[in-house]
PDB file of C-alpha atoms in Angstrom:
ATOM      1  CA  MET L   1      -3.372  20.635  20.571  1.00  0.00           C
ATOM      2  CA  ARG L   2       0.214  20.409  19.539  1.00  0.00           C
ATOM      3  CA  ARG L   3       1.162  22.609  16.737  1.00  0.00           C
ATOM      4  CA  LEU L   4       2.277  20.857  13.345  1.00  0.00           C
ATOM      5  CA  THR L   5       6.021  21.561  13.065  1.00  0.00           C
ATOM      6  CA  LYS L   6       7.827  21.714   9.776  1.00  0.00           C
ATOM      7  CA  ASP L   7       9.590  18.345  10.557  1.00  0.00           C
ATOM      8  CA  SER L   8       6.199  16.415  11.234  1.00  0.00           C
ATOM      9  CA  LEU L   9       4.654  17.826   8.339  1.00  0.00           C
ATOM     10  CA  ALA L  10       7.435  16.820   6.037  1.00  0.00           C
ATOM     11  CA  LEU L  11       7.418  13.393   7.601  1.00  0.00           C
ATOM     12  CA  ILE L  12       3.692  12.946   7.273  1.00  0.00           C
ATOM     13  CA  LEU L  13       3.722  14.243   3.635  1.00  0.00           C
ATOM     14  CA  SER L  14       6.796  12.190   2.748  1.00  0.00           C
ATOM     15  CA  ALA L  15       5.131   8.922   4.212  1.00  0.00           C
ATOM     16  CA  ILE L  16       1.961   9.558   2.168  1.00  0.00           C
ATOM     17  CA  VAL L  17       3.679  10.130  -0.967  1.00  0.00           C
ATOM     18  CA  ASP L  18       5.852   7.113  -0.368  1.00  0.00           C
ATOM     19  CA  VAL L  19       2.909   4.784   0.052  1.00  0.00           C
ATOM     20  CA  LEU L  20       1.152   6.294  -3.020  1.00  0.00           C
ATOM     21  CA  PHE L  21       4.337   6.034  -5.026  1.00  0.00           C
ATOM     22  CA  LYS L  22       4.624   2.203  -4.174  1.00  0.00           C
ATOM     23  CA  PHE L  23       1.057   1.606  -4.956  1.00  0.00           C
ATOM     24  CA  GLN L  24       1.477   3.482  -8.160  1.00  0.00           C
ATOM     25  CA  ILE L  25       4.495   1.153  -9.011  1.00  0.00           C
ATOM     26  CA  PHE L  26       2.130  -1.924  -8.346  1.00  0.00           C
ATOM     27  CA  LEU L  27      -0.576  -0.438 -10.699  1.00  0.00           C
ATOM     28  CA  VAL L  28       1.821  -0.057 -13.523  1.00  0.00           C
ATOM     29  CA  ALA L  29       3.252  -3.426 -12.980  1.00  0.00           C
ATOM     30  CA  ILE L  30      -0.353  -4.800 -13.188  1.00  0.00           C
ATOM     31  CA  LEU L  31      -1.119  -2.891 -16.403  1.00  0.00           C
ATOM     32  CA  ILE L  32       1.831  -3.787 -18.365  1.00  0.00           C
ATOM     33  CA  PRO L  33       0.951  -7.434 -18.953  1.00  0.00           C
ATOM     34  CA  MET L  34      -2.638  -6.317 -19.692  1.00  0.00           C
ATOM     35  CA  VAL L  35      -1.373  -4.359 -22.811  1.00  0.00           C
ATOM     36  CA  PHE L  36      -0.208  -7.693 -24.302  1.00  0.00           C
ATOM     37  CA  ILE L  37      -3.137  -9.873 -23.051  1.00  0.00           C
ATOM     38  CA  GLN L  38      -6.012  -7.573 -24.043  1.00  0.00           C
ATOM     39  CA  THR L  39      -4.897  -6.700 -27.586  1.00  0.00           C
ATOM     40  CA  ASP L  40      -8.555  -5.835 -28.623  1.00  0.00           C
ATOM     41  CA  ILE L  41      -8.502  -2.742 -26.452  1.00  0.00           C
ATOM     42  CA  LEU L  42      -4.884  -1.890 -27.077  1.00  0.00           C
ATOM     43  CA  VAL L  43      -5.333   1.784 -27.526  1.00  0.00           C
ATOM     44  CA  VAL L  44      -7.207   2.187 -24.285  1.00  0.00           C
ATOM     45  CA  ARG L  45      -4.575   0.046 -22.377  1.00  0.00           C
ATOM     46  CA  ILE L  46      -1.672   1.927 -23.913  1.00  0.00           C
ATOM     47  CA  GLY L  47      -3.533   5.239 -22.949  1.00  0.00           C
ATOM     48  CA  GLN L  48      -3.973   3.952 -19.253  1.00  0.00           C
ATOM     49  CA  LEU L  49      -0.296   2.838 -19.114  1.00  0.00           C
ATOM     50  CA  ALA L  50       0.808   6.195 -20.352  1.00  0.00           C
ATOM     51  CA  GLU L  51      -1.423   8.027 -17.787  1.00  0.00           C
ATOM     52  CA  PHE L  52      -0.267   5.745 -15.067  1.00  0.00           C
ATOM     53  CA  THR L  53       3.347   6.110 -15.935  1.00  0.00           C
ATOM     54  CA  LEU L  54       2.983   9.817 -15.849  1.00  0.00           C
ATOM     55  CA  ILE L  55       1.426   9.752 -12.525  1.00  0.00           C
ATOM     56  CA  LEU L  56       4.200   7.501 -11.298  1.00  0.00           C
ATOM     57  CA  LEU L  57       6.721  10.177 -12.497  1.00  0.00           C
ATOM     58  CA  ILE L  58       4.667  12.967 -10.778  1.00  0.00           C
ATOM     59  CA  LEU L  59       4.721  11.006  -7.600  1.00  0.00           C
ATOM     60  CA  TRP L  60       8.519  10.275  -7.954  1.00  0.00           C
ATOM     61  CA  ASN L  61       9.289  14.053  -8.329  1.00  0.00           C
ATOM     62  CA  ILE L  62       6.980  14.947  -5.405  1.00  0.00           C
ATOM     63  CA  ARG L  63       8.591  12.230  -3.307  1.00  0.00           C
ATOM     64  CA  LYS L  64      12.101  13.654  -4.152  1.00  0.00           C
ATOM     65  CA  ILE L  65      10.874  17.220  -3.044  1.00  0.00           C
ATOM     66  CA  PHE L  66       9.418  16.002   0.187  1.00  0.00           C
ATOM     67  CA  ARG L  67      12.503  13.966   1.043  1.00  0.00           C
ATOM     68  CA  ALA L  68      14.663  17.154   0.426  1.00  0.00           C
ATOM     69  CA  PHE L  69      12.164  19.059   2.545  1.00  0.00           C
ATOM     70  CA  ARG L  70      12.656  16.397   5.195  1.00  0.00           C
ATOM     71  CA  ARG L  71      16.356  16.438   5.201  1.00  0.00           C
ATOM     72  CA  ASP L  72      16.673  20.201   4.944  1.00  0.00           C
ATOM     73  CA  THR L  73      18.220  20.058   1.631  1.00  0.00           C
ATOM     74  CA  PHE L  74      15.426  21.969  -0.168  1.00  0.00           C
ATOM     75  CA  TYR L  75      17.673  24.845  -1.484  1.00  0.00           C
ATOM     76  CA  ASP L  76      19.598  22.710  -3.754  1.00  0.00           C
ATOM     77  CA  ILE L  77      20.241  22.792  -7.582  1.00  0.00           C
ATOM     78  CA  SER L  78      18.642  19.254  -7.988  1.00  0.00           C
ATOM     79  CA  ILE L  79      15.338  20.532  -6.526  1.00  0.00           C
ATOM     80  CA  ILE L  80      15.239  23.312  -9.106  1.00  0.00           C
ATOM     81  CA  LYS L  81      15.487  20.700 -11.823  1.00  0.00           C
ATOM     82  CA  THR L  82      13.049  18.481 -10.098  1.00  0.00           C
ATOM     83  CA  LEU L  83      10.433  21.353  -9.919  1.00  0.00           C
ATOM     84  CA  ARG L  84      10.810  22.159 -13.487  1.00  0.00           C
ATOM     85  CA  ARG L  85      10.675  18.538 -14.525  1.00  0.00           C
ATOM     86  CA  LEU L  86       7.430  18.259 -12.463  1.00  0.00           C
ATOM     87  CA  SER L  87       5.908  21.064 -14.195  1.00  0.00           C
ATOM     88  CA  VAL L  88       6.692  19.592 -17.710  1.00  0.00           C
ATOM     89  CA  ILE L  89       5.243  16.148 -16.490  1.00  0.00           C
ATOM     90  CA  LEU L  90       2.117  17.910 -15.149  1.00  0.00           C
ATOM     91  CA  VAL L  91       1.438  19.628 -18.452  1.00  0.00           C
ATOM     92  CA  ALA L  92       2.183  16.249 -20.495  1.00  0.00           C
ATOM     93  CA  TYR L  93      -0.258  14.479 -18.060  1.00  0.00           C
ATOM     94  CA  ALA L  94      -2.899  17.227 -18.662  1.00  0.00           C
ATOM     95  CA  PHE L  95      -2.547  16.835 -22.440  1.00  0.00           C
ATOM     96  CA  VAL L  96      -2.547  13.120 -22.352  1.00  0.00           C
ATOM     97  CA  ASN L  97      -5.623  13.229 -20.043  1.00  0.00           C
ATOM     98  CA  TYR L  98      -7.254  15.678 -22.235  1.00  0.00           C
ATOM     99  CA  GLY L  99      -6.816  13.653 -25.557  1.00  0.00           C
ATOM    100  CA  PHE L 100      -8.262  10.633 -23.813  1.00  0.00           C
ATOM    101  CA  MET L 101     -11.307  12.708 -22.431  1.00  0.00           C
ATOM    102  CA  ILE L 102     -11.867  14.053 -25.898  1.00  0.00           C
ATOM    103  CA  MET L 103     -11.756  10.705 -27.597  1.00  0.00           C
ATOM    104  CA  SER L 104     -14.161   9.090 -25.039  1.00  0.00           C
ATOM    105  CA  ASP L 105     -16.549  12.053 -25.118  1.00  0.00           C
ATOM    106  CA  LEU L 106     -16.767  12.154 -28.996  1.00  0.00           C
ATOM    107  CA  ASN L 107     -17.127   8.469 -29.110  1.00  0.00           C
ATOM    108  CA  SER L 108     -19.932   8.586 -26.643  1.00  0.00           C
ATOM    109  CA  SER L 109     -21.750  11.278 -28.491  1.00  0.00           C
ATOM    110  CA  ALA L 110     -21.132  10.091 -32.027  1.00  0.00           C
ATOM    111  CA  ALA L 111     -24.640   8.986 -32.514  1.00  0.00           C
ATOM    112  CA  SER L 112     -25.786  12.629 -32.067  1.00  0.00           C
ATOM    113  CA  THR L 113     -25.508  14.698 -35.211  1.00  0.00           C
ATOM    114  CA  ASP L 114     -27.308  17.767 -33.859  1.00  0.00           C
ATOM    115  CA  TYR L 115     -24.160  19.683 -32.834  1.00  0.00           C
ATOM    116  CA  ARG L 116     -24.244  23.275 -31.776  1.00  0.00           C
ATOM    117  CA  PHE L 117     -21.446  25.673 -31.075  1.00  0.00           C
ATOM    118  CA  VAL L 118     -21.997  25.368 -27.391  1.00  0.00           C
ATOM    119  CA  ASP L 119     -21.836  21.703 -27.580  1.00  0.00           C
ATOM    120  CA  LEU L 120     -18.375  21.744 -29.215  1.00  0.00           C
ATOM    121  CA  ILE L 121     -17.154  24.283 -26.671  1.00  0.00           C
ATOM    122  CA  TYR L 122     -18.538  21.979 -23.927  1.00  0.00           C
ATOM    123  CA  TYR L 123     -16.761  18.949 -25.440  1.00  0.00           C
ATOM    124  CA  TYR L 124     -13.615  20.639 -26.037  1.00  0.00           C
ATOM    125  CA  VAL L 125     -13.128  22.816 -23.073  1.00  0.00           C
ATOM    126  CA  LYS L 126     -14.592  20.747 -20.269  1.00  0.00           C
ATOM    127  CA  PRO L 127     -11.933  18.024 -20.353  1.00  0.00           C
ATOM    128  CA  ILE L 128      -9.068  20.450 -19.802  1.00  0.00           C
ATOM    129  CA  LYS L 129      -7.697  19.986 -16.396  1.00  0.00           C
ATOM    130  CA  PHE L 130      -6.946  23.510 -15.406  1.00  0.00           C
ATOM    131  CA  SER L 131      -5.940  22.679 -11.878  1.00  0.00           C
ATOM    132  CA  LEU L 132      -3.034  20.546 -13.349  1.00  0.00           C
ATOM    133  CA  LEU L 133      -1.834  23.461 -15.646  1.00  0.00           C
ATOM    134  CA  PHE L 134      -2.154  25.857 -12.617  1.00  0.00           C
ATOM    135  CA  LEU L 135       0.000  23.411 -10.561  1.00  0.00           C
ATOM    136  CA  ALA L 136       2.466  23.020 -13.287  1.00  0.00           C
ATOM    137  CA  SER L 137       2.779  26.934 -13.386  1.00  0.00           C
ATOM    138  CA  ILE L 138       3.038  27.259  -9.685  1.00  0.00           C
ATOM    139  CA  SER L 139       5.694  24.397  -9.667  1.00  0.00           C
ATOM    140  CA  TYR L 140       7.674  26.315 -12.366  1.00  0.00           C
ATOM    141  CA  LEU L 141       7.401  29.606 -10.425  1.00  0.00           C
ATOM    142  CA  LEU L 142       8.587  27.739  -7.296  1.00  0.00           C
ATOM    143  CA  SER L 143      11.624  26.588  -9.155  1.00  0.00           C
ATOM    144  CA  PHE L 144      12.642  30.317  -9.518  1.00  0.00           C
ATOM    145  CA  VAL L 145      12.024  30.944  -5.940  1.00  0.00           C
ATOM    146  CA  VAL L 146      14.220  27.988  -4.989  1.00  0.00           C
ATOM    147  CA  GLU L 147      16.782  29.262  -7.484  1.00  0.00           C
ATOM    148  CA  GLU L 148      16.945  32.506  -5.572  1.00  0.00           C
ATOM    149  CA  GLY L 149      17.079  30.774  -2.378  1.00  0.00           C
ATOM    150  CA  CYS L 150      20.098  28.711  -3.481  1.00  0.00           C
ATOM    151  CA  GLU L 151      21.892  31.782  -4.509  1.00  0.00           C
ATOM    152  CA  LEU L 152      21.055  33.499  -1.176  1.00  0.00           C
ATOM    153  CA  LYS L 153      22.108  30.340   0.567  1.00  0.00           C
ATOM    154  CA  GLU L 154      25.384  30.073  -1.249  1.00  0.00           C
ATOM    155  CA  GLU L 155      26.115  33.792  -0.653  1.00  0.00           C
ATOM    156  CA  ASN L 156      25.366  33.324   3.037  1.00  0.00           C
ATOM    157  CA  SER L 157      27.764  30.372   3.214  1.00  0.00           C
ATOM    158  CA  LEU L 158      30.508  32.676   1.678  1.00  0.00           C
ATOM    159  CA  MET L 159      29.989  35.274   4.109  1.00  0.00           C
ATOM    160  CA  VAL L 160      32.730  35.378   6.644  1.00  0.00           C
TER     161      VAL L 160
ATOM    162  CA  MET H   1      37.004  40.339  -8.293  1.00  0.00           C
ATOM    163  CA  ALA H   2      38.835  43.573  -7.892  1.00  0.00           C
ATOM    164  CA  ILE H   3      39.196  43.266  -4.116  1.00  0.00           C
ATOM    165  CA  ILE H   4      42.197  41.395  -3.261  1.00  0.00           C
ATOM    166  CA  VAL H   5      42.544  39.689   0.267  1.00  0.00           C
ATOM    167  CA  ASN H   6      46.057  39.897   1.548  1.00  0.00           C
ATOM    168  CA  LEU H   7      45.453  37.781   4.587  1.00  0.00           C
ATOM    169  CA  ASP H   8      48.332  35.452   3.789  1.00  0.00           C
ATOM    170  CA  VAL H   9      50.657  38.293   3.406  1.00  0.00           C
ATOM    171  CA  MET H  10      49.836  39.545   6.855  1.00  0.00           C
ATOM    172  CA  LEU H  11      49.925  36.208   8.401  1.00  0.00           C
ATOM    173  CA  ALA H  12      53.401  35.915   7.018  1.00  0.00           C
ATOM    174  CA  LYS H  13      54.459  39.277   8.431  1.00  0.00           C
ATOM    175  CA  ARG H  14      53.168  38.377  11.844  1.00  0.00           C
ATOM    176  CA  LYS H  15      54.503  34.920  11.427  1.00  0.00           C
ATOM    177  CA  MET H  16      51.171  33.304  12.364  1.00  0.00           C
ATOM    178  CA  ARG H  17      49.458  30.307  10.964  1.00  0.00           C
ATOM    179  CA  LEU H  18      45.899  30.183   9.927  1.00  0.00           C
ATOM    180  CA  ASN H  19      45.075  27.698  12.730  1.00  0.00           C
ATOM    181  CA  GLU H  20      46.228  30.121  15.273  1.00  0.00           C
ATOM    182  CA  LEU H  21      44.462  33.086  13.791  1.00  0.00           C
ATOM    183  CA  SER H  22      41.277  30.800  13.695  1.00  0.00           C
ATOM    184  CA  ASP H  23      41.652  30.011  17.355  1.00  0.00           C
ATOM    185  CA  ARG H  24      42.413  33.765  18.409  1.00  0.00           C
ATOM    186  CA  VAL H  25      39.736  35.356  16.352  1.00  0.00           C
ATOM    187  CA  GLY H  26      37.009  32.632  16.890  1.00  0.00           C
ATOM    188  CA  ILE H  27      36.279  31.998  13.384  1.00  0.00           C
ATOM    189  CA  THR H  28      36.254  28.657  11.872  1.00  0.00           C
ATOM    190  CA  LEU H  29      39.073  27.488   9.746  1.00  0.00           C
ATOM    191  CA  SER H  30      37.039  26.874   6.670  1.00  0.00           C
ATOM    192  CA  ASN H  31      35.622  30.432   6.846  1.00  0.00           C
ATOM    193  CA  LEU H  32      39.191  31.729   7.122  1.00  0.00           C
ATOM    194  CA  SER H  33      40.290  29.652   4.353  1.00  0.00           C
ATOM    195  CA  ILE H  34      37.526  31.111   2.177  1.00  0.00           C
ATOM    196  CA  LEU H  35      38.510  34.471   3.162  1.00  0.00           C
ATOM    197  CA  LYS H  36      42.117  33.762   2.420  1.00  0.00           C
ATOM    198  CA  GLN H  37      41.398  32.228  -1.035  1.00  0.00           C
ATOM    199  CA  GLY H  38      39.412  35.268  -2.008  1.00  0.00           C
ATOM    200  CA  LYS H  39      36.317  33.325  -2.295  1.00  0.00           C
ATOM    201  CA  ALA H  40      34.196  35.234   0.216  1.00  0.00           C
ATOM    202  CA  LYS H  41      31.334  37.209  -1.085  1.00  0.00           C
ATOM    203  CA  ALA H  42      31.031  39.425   2.127  1.00  0.00           C
ATOM    204  CA  VAL H  43      32.988  40.163   5.284  1.00  0.00           C
ATOM    205  CA  ARG H  44      31.357  41.091   8.415  1.00  0.00           C
ATOM    206  CA  LEU H  45      32.662  44.384  10.039  1.00  0.00           C
ATOM    207  CA  SER H  46      32.907  42.394  13.283  1.00  0.00           C
ATOM    208  CA  THR H  47      35.003  39.812  11.583  1.00  0.00           C
ATOM    209  CA  LEU H  48      37.438  42.446  10.095  1.00  0.00           C
ATOM    210  CA  ASP H  49      37.446  44.011  13.536  1.00  0.00           C
ATOM    211  CA  SER H  50      38.755  40.873  15.217  1.00  0.00           C
ATOM    212  CA  ILE H  51      41.207  39.974  12.551  1.00  0.00           C
ATOM    213  CA  CYS H  52      42.692  43.510  12.682  1.00  0.00           C
ATOM    214  CA  LYS H  53      42.855  43.370  16.382  1.00  0.00           C
ATOM    215  CA  VAL H  54      44.684  39.970  16.434  1.00  0.00           C
ATOM    216  CA  LEU H  55      47.024  40.832  13.599  1.00  0.00           C
ATOM    217  CA  GLU H  56      47.501  44.483  14.838  1.00  0.00           C
ATOM    218  CA  CYS H  57      46.844  46.016  11.415  1.00  0.00           C
ATOM    219  CA  GLN H  58      44.461  48.120   9.361  1.00  0.00           C
ATOM    220  CA  PRO H  59      41.580  46.894   7.275  1.00  0.00           C
ATOM    221  CA  GLY H  60      43.526  48.382   4.182  1.00  0.00           C
ATOM    222  CA  ASP H  61      46.479  45.915   5.038  1.00  0.00           C
ATOM    223  CA  ILE H  62      44.057  43.015   4.530  1.00  0.00           C
ATOM    224  CA  LEU H  63      41.953  44.303   1.714  1.00  0.00           C
ATOM    225  CA  GLU H  64      43.124  45.902  -1.367  1.00  0.00           C
ATOM    226  CA  TYR H  65      41.443  47.288  -4.390  1.00  0.00           C
ATOM    227  CA  ARG H  66      43.048  46.411  -7.789  1.00  0.00           C
ATOM    228  CA  ASP H  67      41.557  47.403 -11.055  1.00  0.00           C
ATOM    229  CA  VAL H  68      40.646  44.322 -13.152  1.00  0.00           C
ATOM    230  CA  ALA H  69      41.861  45.865 -16.415  1.00  0.00           C
ATOM    231  CA  GLU H  70      45.469  46.238 -15.118  1.00  0.00           C
TER     232      GLU H  70
END
């Protein structure tokens, strides 16, 4: 079996993210008119739109990173900014998602009045997407690695 | 930086152009230009060796330390 090279991996990942990005644009484009048509569930539609837009932004940033990876321009100042922006967007997405999960969970359990402390912990902690928060922190951490790499690259290019 | 590169002075003394030095030393013109302008962060000993060989000089003729406070 042929070994997966850096170039082929970058090409595959970039192609996958490209397709996902275009599909997400399509989803957001479908959702925008829905906000104006279905005004009875306006809050839900606005929430979905916010979530979809954040996913679009996440994909856009990941696409930029993979493209840079493919073009061998990974150690660049723009990538540092992209990684930091990505981590902020991931945290924002986790918050938005948490808010909507809490709202839907509390709405569905509104009939129940027999709340216990464990139930409250369950309702408030369960919806937190820790994976996204970890991903955001890794992305932020990676930005420092790239920053260091950029400095080394610059130093290397200025070595005669 | 306190290290001054006097490559242009040595080139003028030897009546040599940067292009010629680049050809004889085997270093790209852009790299020599970086060195001449004092933008270089590091110089390989092998580079210094070949420059000194071509210009028939000592490393001290090319590099000079000058106190920043002066």
